Coordinates of C-alpha atoms in Angstrom, one line a residue:
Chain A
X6 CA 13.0 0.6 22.3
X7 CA 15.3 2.6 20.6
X8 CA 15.4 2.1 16.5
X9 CA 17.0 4.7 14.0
X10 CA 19.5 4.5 11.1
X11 CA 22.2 6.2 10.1
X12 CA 21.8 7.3 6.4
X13 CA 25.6 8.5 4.7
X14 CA 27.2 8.3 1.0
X15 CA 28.5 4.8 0.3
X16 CA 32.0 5.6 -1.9
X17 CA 31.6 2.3 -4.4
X18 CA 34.1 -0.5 -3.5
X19 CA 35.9 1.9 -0.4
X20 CA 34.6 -1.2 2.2
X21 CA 37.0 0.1 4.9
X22 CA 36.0 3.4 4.5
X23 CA 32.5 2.6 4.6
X24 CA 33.2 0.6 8.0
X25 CA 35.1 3.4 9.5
X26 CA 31.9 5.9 8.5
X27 CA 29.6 3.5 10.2
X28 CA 32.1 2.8 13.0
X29 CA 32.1 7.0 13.6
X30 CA 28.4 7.3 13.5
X31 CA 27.7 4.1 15.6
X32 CA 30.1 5.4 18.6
X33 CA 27.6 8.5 19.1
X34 CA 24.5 6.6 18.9
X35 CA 22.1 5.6 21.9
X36 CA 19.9 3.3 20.0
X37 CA 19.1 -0.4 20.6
X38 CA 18.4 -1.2 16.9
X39 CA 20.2 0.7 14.1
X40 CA 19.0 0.0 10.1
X41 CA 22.1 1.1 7.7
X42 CA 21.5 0.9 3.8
X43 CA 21.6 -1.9 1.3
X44 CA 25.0 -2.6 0.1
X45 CA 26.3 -0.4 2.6
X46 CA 30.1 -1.1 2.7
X47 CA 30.6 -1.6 -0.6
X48 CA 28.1 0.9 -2.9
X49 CA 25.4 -0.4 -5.2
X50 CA 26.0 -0.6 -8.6
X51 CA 28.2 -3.2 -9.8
X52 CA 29.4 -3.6 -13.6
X53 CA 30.6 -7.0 -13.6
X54 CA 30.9 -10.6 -11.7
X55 CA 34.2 -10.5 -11.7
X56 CA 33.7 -7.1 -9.7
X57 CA 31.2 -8.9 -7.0
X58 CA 33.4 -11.8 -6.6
X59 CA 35.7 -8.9 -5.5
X60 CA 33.7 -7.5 -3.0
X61 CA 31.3 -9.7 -1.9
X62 CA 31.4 -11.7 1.5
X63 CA 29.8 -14.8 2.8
X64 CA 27.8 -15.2 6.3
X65 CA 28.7 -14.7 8.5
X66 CA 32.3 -15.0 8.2
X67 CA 33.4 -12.1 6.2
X68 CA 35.5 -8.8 7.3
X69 CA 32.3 -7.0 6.9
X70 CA 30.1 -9.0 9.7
X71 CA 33.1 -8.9 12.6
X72 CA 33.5 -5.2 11.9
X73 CA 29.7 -4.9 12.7
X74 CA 30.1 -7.6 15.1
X75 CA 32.5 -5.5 17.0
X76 CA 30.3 -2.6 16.9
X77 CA 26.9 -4.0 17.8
X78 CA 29.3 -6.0 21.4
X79 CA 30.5 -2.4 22.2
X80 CA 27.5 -0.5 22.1
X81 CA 25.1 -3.7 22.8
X82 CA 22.7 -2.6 20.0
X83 CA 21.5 -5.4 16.9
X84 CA 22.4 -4.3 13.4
X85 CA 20.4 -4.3 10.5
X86 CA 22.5 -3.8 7.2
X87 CA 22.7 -5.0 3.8
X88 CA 25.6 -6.6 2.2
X89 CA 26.7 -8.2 -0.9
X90 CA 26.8 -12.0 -0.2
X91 CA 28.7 -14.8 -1.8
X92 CA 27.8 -18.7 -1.2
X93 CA 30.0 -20.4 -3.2
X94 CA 29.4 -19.5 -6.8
X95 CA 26.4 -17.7 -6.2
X96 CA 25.7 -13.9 -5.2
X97 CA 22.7 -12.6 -2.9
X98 CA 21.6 -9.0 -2.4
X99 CA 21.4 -9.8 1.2
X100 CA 20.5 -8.1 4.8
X101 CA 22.1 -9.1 8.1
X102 CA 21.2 -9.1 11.6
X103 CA 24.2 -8.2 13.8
X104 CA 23.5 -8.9 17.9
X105 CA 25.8 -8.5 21.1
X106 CA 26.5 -11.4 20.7
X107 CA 27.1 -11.6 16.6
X108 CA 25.3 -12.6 13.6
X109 CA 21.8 -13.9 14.0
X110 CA 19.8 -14.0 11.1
X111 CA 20.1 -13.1 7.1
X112 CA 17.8 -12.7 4.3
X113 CA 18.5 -13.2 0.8
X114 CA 16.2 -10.6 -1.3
X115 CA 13.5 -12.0 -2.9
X116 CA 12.8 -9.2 -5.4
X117 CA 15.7 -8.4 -7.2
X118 CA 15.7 -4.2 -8.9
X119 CA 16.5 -4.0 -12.5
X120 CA 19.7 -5.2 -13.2
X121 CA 21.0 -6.6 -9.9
X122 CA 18.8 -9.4 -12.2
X123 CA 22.0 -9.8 -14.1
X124 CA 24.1 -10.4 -11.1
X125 CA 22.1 -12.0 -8.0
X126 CA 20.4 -14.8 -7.5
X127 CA 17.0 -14.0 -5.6
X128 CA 16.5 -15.1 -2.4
X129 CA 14.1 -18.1 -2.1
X130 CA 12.7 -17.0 1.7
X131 CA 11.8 -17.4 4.0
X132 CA 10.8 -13.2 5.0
X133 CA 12.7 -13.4 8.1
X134 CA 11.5 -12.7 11.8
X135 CA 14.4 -12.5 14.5
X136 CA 13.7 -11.8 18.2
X137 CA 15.8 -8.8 19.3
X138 CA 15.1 -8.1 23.2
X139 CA 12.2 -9.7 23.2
X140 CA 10.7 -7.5 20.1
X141 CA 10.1 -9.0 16.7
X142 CA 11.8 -7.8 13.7
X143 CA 11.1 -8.3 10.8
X144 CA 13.7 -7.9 7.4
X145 CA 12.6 -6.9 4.2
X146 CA 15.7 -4.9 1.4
X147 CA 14.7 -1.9 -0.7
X148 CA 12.1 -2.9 -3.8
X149 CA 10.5 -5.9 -1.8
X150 CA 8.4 -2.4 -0.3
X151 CA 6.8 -2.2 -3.6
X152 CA 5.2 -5.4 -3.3
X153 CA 2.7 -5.5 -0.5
X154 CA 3.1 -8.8 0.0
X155 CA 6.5 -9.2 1.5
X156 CA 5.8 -6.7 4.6
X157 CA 2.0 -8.5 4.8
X158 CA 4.0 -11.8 5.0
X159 CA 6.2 -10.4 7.4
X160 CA 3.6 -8.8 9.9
X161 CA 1.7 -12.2 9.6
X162 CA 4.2 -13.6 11.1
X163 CA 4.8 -11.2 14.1
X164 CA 6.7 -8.7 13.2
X165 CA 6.4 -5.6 15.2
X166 CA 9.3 -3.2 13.6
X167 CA 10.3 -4.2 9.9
X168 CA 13.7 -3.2 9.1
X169 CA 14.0 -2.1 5.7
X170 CA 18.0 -1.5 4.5
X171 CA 17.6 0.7 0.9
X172 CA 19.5 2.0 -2.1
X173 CA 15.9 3.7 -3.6
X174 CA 16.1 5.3 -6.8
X175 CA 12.3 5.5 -7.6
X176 CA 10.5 8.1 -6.2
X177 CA 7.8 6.6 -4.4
X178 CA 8.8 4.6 -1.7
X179 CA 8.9 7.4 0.8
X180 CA 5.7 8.0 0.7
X181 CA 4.8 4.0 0.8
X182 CA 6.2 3.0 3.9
X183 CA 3.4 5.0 6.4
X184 CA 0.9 3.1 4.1
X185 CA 2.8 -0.3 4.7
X186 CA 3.1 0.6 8.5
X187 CA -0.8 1.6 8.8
X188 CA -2.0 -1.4 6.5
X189 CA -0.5 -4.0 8.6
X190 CA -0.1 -1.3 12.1
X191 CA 4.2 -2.4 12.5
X192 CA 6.4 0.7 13.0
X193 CA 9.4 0.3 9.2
X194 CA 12.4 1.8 9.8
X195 CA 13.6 2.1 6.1
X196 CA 17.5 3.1 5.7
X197 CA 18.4 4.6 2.4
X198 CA 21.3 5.8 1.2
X199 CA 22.6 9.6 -0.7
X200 CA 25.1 10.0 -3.2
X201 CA 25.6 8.6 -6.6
X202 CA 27.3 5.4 -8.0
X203 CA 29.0 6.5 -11.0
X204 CA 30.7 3.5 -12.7
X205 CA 31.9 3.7 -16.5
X206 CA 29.1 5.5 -18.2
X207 CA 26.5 4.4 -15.6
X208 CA 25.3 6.7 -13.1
X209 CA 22.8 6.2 -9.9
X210 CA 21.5 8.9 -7.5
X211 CA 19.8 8.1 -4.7
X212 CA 16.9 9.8 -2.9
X213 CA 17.8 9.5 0.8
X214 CA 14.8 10.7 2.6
X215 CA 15.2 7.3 5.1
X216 CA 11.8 7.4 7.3
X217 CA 10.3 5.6 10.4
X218 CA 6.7 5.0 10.3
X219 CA 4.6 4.2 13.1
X220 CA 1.4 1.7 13.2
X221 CA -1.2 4.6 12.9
X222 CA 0.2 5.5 9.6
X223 CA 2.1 8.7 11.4
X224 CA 5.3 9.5 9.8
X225 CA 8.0 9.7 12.9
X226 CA 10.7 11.0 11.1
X227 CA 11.4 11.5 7.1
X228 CA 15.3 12.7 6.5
X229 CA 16.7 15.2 3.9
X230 CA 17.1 13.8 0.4
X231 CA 21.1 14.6 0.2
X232 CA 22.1 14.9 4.1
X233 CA 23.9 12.2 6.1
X234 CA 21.8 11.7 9.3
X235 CA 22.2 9.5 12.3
X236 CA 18.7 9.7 13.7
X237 CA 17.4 7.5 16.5
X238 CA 13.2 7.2 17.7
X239 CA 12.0 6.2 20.7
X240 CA 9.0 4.0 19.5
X241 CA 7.2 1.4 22.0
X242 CA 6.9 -1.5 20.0
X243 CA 3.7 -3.4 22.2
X244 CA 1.8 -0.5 19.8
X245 CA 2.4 -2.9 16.9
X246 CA 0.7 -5.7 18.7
X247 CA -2.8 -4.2 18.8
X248 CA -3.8 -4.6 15.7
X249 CA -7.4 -2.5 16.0
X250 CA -8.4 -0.3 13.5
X251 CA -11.5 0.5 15.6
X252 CA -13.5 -0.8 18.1
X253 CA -15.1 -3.9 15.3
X254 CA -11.9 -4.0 13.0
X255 CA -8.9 -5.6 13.0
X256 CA -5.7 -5.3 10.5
X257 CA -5.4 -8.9 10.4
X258 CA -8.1 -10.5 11.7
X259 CA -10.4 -8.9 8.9
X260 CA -8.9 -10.2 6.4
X261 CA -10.8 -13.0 4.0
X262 CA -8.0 -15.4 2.5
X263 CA -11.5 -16.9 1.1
X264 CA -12.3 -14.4 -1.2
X265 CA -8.7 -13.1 -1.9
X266 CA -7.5 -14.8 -5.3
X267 CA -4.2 -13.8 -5.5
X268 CA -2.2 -17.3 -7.1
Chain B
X17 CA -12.0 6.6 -22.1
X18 CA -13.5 9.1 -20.0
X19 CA -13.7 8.3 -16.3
X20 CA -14.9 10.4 -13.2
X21 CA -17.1 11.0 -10.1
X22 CA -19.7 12.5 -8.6
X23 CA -19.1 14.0 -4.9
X24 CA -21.5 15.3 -3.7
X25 CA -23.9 15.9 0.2
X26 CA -25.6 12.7 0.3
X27 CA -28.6 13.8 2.8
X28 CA -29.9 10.8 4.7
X29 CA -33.3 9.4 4.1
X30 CA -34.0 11.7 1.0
X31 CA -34.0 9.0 -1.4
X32 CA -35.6 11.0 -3.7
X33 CA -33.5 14.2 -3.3
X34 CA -30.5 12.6 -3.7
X35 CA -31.6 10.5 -6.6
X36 CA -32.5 13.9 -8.5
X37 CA -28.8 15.5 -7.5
X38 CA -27.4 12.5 -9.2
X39 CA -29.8 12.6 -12.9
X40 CA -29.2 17.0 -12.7
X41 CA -25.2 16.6 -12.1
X42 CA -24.8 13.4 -15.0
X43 CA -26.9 15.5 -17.2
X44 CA -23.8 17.2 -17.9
X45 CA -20.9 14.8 -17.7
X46 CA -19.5 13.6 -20.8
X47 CA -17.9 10.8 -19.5
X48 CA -18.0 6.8 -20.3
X49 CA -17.6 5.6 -16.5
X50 CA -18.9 7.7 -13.6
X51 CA -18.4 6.4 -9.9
X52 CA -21.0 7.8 -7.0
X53 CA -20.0 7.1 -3.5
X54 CA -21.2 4.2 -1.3
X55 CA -24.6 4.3 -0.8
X56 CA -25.2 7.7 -2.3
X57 CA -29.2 6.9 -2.4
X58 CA -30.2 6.4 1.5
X59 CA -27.2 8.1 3.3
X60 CA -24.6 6.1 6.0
X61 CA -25.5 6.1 8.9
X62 CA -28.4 4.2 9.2
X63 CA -29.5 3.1 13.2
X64 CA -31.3 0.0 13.2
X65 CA -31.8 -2.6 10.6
X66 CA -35.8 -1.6 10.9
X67 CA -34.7 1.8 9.6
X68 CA -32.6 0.1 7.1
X69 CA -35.1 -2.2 6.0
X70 CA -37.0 0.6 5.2
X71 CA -34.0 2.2 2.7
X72 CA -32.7 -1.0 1.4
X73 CA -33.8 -2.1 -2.2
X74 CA -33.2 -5.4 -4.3
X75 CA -30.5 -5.7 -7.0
X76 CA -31.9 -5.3 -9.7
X77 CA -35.1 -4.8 -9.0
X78 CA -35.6 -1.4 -6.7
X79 CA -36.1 2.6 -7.5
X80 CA -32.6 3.4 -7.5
X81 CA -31.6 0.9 -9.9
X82 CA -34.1 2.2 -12.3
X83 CA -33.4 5.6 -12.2
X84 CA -29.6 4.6 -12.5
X85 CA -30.3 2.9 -15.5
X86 CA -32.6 5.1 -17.0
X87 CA -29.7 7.8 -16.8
X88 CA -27.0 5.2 -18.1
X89 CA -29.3 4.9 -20.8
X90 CA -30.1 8.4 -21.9
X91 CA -25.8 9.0 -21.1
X92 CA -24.9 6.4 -22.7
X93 CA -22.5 5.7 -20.3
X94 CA -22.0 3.1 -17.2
X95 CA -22.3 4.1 -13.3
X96 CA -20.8 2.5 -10.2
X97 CA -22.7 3.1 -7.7
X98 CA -23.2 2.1 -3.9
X99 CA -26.3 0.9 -2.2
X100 CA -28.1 -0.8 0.1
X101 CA -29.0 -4.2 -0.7
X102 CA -32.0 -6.2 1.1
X103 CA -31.5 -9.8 -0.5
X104 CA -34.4 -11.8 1.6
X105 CA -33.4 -11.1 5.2
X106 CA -29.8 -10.3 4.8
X107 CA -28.7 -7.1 4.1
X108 CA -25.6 -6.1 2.0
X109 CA -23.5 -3.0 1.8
X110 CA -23.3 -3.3 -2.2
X111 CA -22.1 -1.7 -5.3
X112 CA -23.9 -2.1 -8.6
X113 CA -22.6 -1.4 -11.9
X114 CA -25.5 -0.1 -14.4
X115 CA -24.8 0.3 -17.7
X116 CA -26.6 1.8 -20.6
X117 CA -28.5 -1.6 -21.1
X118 CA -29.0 -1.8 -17.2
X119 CA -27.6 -3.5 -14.4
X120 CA -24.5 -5.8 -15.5
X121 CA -22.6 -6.1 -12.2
X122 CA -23.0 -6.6 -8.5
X123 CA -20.3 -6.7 -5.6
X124 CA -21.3 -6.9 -1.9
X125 CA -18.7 -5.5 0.7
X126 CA -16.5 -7.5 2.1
X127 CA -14.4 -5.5 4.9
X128 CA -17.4 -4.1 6.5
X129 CA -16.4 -0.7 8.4
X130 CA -17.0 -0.9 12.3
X131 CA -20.6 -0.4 13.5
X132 CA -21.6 -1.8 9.5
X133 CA -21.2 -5.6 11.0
X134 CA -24.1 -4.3 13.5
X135 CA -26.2 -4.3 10.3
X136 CA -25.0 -5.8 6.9
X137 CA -23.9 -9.2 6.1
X138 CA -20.2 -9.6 4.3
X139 CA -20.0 -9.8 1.4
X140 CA -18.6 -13.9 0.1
X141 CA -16.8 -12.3 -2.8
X142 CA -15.5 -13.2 -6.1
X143 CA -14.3 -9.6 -6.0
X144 CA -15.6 -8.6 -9.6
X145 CA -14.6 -7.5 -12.9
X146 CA -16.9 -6.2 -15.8
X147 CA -16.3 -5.8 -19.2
X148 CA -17.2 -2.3 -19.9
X149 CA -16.5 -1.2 -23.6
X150 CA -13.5 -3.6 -23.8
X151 CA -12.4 -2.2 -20.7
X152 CA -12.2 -4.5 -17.6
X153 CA -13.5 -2.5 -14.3
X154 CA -13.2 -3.9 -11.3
X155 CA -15.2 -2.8 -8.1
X156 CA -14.3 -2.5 -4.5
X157 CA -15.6 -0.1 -1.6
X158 CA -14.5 2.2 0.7
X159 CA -13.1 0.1 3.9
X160 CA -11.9 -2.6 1.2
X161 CA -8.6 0.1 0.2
X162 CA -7.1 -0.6 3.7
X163 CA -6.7 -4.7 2.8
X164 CA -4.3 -4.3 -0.1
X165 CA -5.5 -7.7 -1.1
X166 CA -8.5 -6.6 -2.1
X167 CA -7.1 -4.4 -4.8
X168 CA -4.5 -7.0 -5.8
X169 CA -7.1 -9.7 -6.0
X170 CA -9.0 -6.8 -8.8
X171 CA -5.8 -6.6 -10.9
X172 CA -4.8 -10.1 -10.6
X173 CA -7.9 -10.9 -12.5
X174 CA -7.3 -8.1 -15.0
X175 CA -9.1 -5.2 -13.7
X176 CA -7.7 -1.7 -15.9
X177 CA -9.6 0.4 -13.9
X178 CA -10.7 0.0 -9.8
X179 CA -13.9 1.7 -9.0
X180 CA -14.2 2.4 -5.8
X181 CA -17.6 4.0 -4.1
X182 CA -16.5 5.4 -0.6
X183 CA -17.9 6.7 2.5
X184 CA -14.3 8.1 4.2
X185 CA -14.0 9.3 7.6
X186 CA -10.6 8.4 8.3
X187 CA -8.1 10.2 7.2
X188 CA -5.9 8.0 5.0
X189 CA -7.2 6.5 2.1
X190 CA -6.7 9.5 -0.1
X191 CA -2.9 9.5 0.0
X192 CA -2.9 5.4 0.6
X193 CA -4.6 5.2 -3.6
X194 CA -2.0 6.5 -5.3
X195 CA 0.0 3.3 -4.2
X196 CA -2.6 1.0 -4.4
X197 CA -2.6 2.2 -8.2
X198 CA 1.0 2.1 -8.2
X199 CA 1.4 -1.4 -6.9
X200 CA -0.6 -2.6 -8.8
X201 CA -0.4 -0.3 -12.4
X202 CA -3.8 0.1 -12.7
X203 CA -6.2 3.3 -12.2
X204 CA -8.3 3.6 -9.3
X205 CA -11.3 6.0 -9.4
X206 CA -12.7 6.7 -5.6
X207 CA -15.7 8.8 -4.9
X208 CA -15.9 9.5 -1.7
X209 CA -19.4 12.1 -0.3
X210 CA -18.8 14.8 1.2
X211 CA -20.9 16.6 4.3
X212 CA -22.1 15.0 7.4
X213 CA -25.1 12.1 8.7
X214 CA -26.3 13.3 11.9
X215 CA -28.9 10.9 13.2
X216 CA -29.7 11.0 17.0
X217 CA -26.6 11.4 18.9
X218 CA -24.4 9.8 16.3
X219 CA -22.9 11.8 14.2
X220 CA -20.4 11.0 11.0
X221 CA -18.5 13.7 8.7
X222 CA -16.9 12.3 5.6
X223 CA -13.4 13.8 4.3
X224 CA -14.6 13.9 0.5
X225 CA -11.2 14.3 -1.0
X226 CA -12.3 11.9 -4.3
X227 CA -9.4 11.0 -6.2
X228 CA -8.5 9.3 -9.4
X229 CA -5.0 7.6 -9.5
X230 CA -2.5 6.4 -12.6
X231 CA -0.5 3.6 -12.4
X232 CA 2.4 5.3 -12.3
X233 CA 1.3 6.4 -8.9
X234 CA 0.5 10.1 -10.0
X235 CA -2.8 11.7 -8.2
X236 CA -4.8 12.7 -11.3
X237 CA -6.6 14.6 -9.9
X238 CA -8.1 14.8 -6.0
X239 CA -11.1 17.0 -4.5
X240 CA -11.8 19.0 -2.2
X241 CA -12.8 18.1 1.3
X242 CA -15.7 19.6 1.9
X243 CA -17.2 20.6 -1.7
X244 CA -19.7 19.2 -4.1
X245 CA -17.5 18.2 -7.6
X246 CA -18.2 16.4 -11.2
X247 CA -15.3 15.8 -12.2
X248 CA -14.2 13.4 -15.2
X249 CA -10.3 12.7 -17.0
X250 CA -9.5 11.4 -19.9
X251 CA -7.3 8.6 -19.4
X252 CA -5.7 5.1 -21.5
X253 CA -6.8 2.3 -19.8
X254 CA -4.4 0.8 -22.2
X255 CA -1.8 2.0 -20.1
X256 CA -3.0 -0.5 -16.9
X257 CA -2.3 -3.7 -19.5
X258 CA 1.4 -3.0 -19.1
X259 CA 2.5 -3.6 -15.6
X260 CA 6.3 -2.8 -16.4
X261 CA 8.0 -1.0 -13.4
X262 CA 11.8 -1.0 -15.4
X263 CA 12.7 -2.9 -18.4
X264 CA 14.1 -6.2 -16.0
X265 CA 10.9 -5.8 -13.4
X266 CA 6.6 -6.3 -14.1
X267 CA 4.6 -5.6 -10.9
X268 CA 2.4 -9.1 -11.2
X269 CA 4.6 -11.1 -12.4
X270 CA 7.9 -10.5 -10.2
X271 CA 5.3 -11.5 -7.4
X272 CA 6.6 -14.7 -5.4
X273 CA 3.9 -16.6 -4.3
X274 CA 6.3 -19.1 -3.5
X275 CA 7.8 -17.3 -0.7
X276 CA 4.9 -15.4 0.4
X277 CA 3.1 -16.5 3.5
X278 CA -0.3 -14.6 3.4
X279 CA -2.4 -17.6 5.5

């Protein structure tokens, strides 16, 4: 299976040129799954409601789905990108999963960064699993990574290859997602963004560095902090279905739910 | 409060020798909290359970618990320690924590490490925390990093400071602790040994490489891998009471049980 992302610099409410950047990079890539960034089409840091209600899209009817739509027919590949949702009055910081054959999943995110408080409603689950080629994916958006719990939830439930659509500002999550692969042995495939929202007198960099971690811990590929990169892995998922740590361990099967107490 | 380790060349069998490297290396730590690694007294890699039945002392009755005290005592300080435990006919890969009034906590293993299920019993939790100087100190060993639960079950229930007496062969768990103290805002203290059991035809070498973690994620400090270290920091464990990540986000209590699925 082919899985990569394509890591660029969102320009802050420029949706159709966001497409058209994704649209350029997607034409050259030979990849069966492709992770873009959280909030990819229309940047990340939003000043207002008024502003979201602007930009924001419900599922899976919006421009933003049938431009990806379109894409993911033409080069038969599934999507996995991160979009500001509306349901009627209310806004999600949400991920999509774009087939051949269209939109076939969403998840709402469940932990909401800083002050996308003030703005989104968090998602109320369930951590989604969708069956792309036979291969189960798993969705989890940008801070959920800090909380081992949500990709613990997701490789519970079978994922093999968690897609994980960013807009990190911390430092730290580069380094977490080989420990999150290795703890529950899943290849992530974490797509962040570059650039800088600057909005008023507010100002957000972002760290790039989008990596794809395999189920031995190994870092497959880290990429530059401040360079757009399409970059694509060959990874065999089956390898996230053995779950051995060695010959008497096992990821899951070791754990002890009855001495956990984690209410 | 002044935390730290002891890694040193645990030589197998030399109860006595060992037991003297520890009392000559503590005589000069000026320290309030001193972790040694898992079973620091005996040596790893024991071959049969008559062998280990030969090493393996009652909590808190045996030799090594009363030359732990004894030095607690004349320190003034409190050690966490790892041993091996005979409790009637079960045997438990165990950590004791002896303060300067003698033995005030006991936690047995509960993800035993490969060829360890040949020989110990698991431990049936509560994963514990003691009170030491105001201070809450949880314990957990070696294997036990891999299962972030275990370490989110020690802060749940309070835990300031995560001791941690290892036995590392793999190569992770020194870069996975500086998220597990992360995740969780707490400071972990690992002592792992350092040199190599060679006992028949098996043969182990441990990657030493102790490290003490903030909860801000930063590597306080981390040894070498192959050298004998005291080493002790002065930290605020008042610093692991506030879990804030940004003003809007806390790292326990942004959890969503609700949504999690960890069956």
């Amino acid at each position: 299976m082919r899985v990569g992302f394509w890591q660029f610099d969102v320009e802050f409410g420029q949706v159709e040129r966001n497409l058209a950047r994704v649209a350029d990079a997607l034409a050259e890539a030979d990849a069966d799954l492709i992770v873009l960034p959280e909030f990819f089409a229309t940047g990340y840091l939003f000043t207002s409601r008024g502003e979201l209600a602007e930009l924001a899209e419900p599922y899976p009817g919006g421009r933003t789905m049938r431009t990806l739509s379109q894409i993911a027919a033409e080069r038969e590949m599934t999507i996995v990108a991160g979009f500001a949702e509306r349901d009627g009055d209310a806004f999600y910081n949400s991920a999509a999963v774009i087939g051949p054959d269209g939109p076939c999943g969403l998840y709402r995110k469940v932990h909401l960064f800083n002050d996308e408080k003030l703005h989104f409603s968090p998602g109320g689950g369930p951590l989604p699993i969708i069956d792309v080629a036979g291969v189960k994916v798993g969705v989890m958006i940008c801070f959920d990574w800090y909380f081992p719990e949500a990709a613990r939830t997701l490789a519970i439930k079978g994922a093999q290859v968690i897609c994980h659509p960013s807009n990190l500002v911390l430092p730290w999550c580069p380094d977490a997602m080989p420990i999150r692969a290795l703890e529950n042995r899943v290849f992530t495939v974490t797509c962040n963004r570059i650039g800088v929202d600057i909005r008023g007198d507010k100002r957000l960099s972002f760290i790039g560095q989008s990596i794809i971690a395999g189920p031995d811990g190994r870092t497959i590929h880290r990429a530059s902090p401040d360079q757009a990169e399409l970059f694509v892995a060959d990874i065999d998922p089956a390898e996230a279905l053995d779950k051995a740590i060695t010959r008497r361990n096992d990821a899951l099967a070791d754990r002890r739910p009855d001495v956990y107490e984690l209410r």
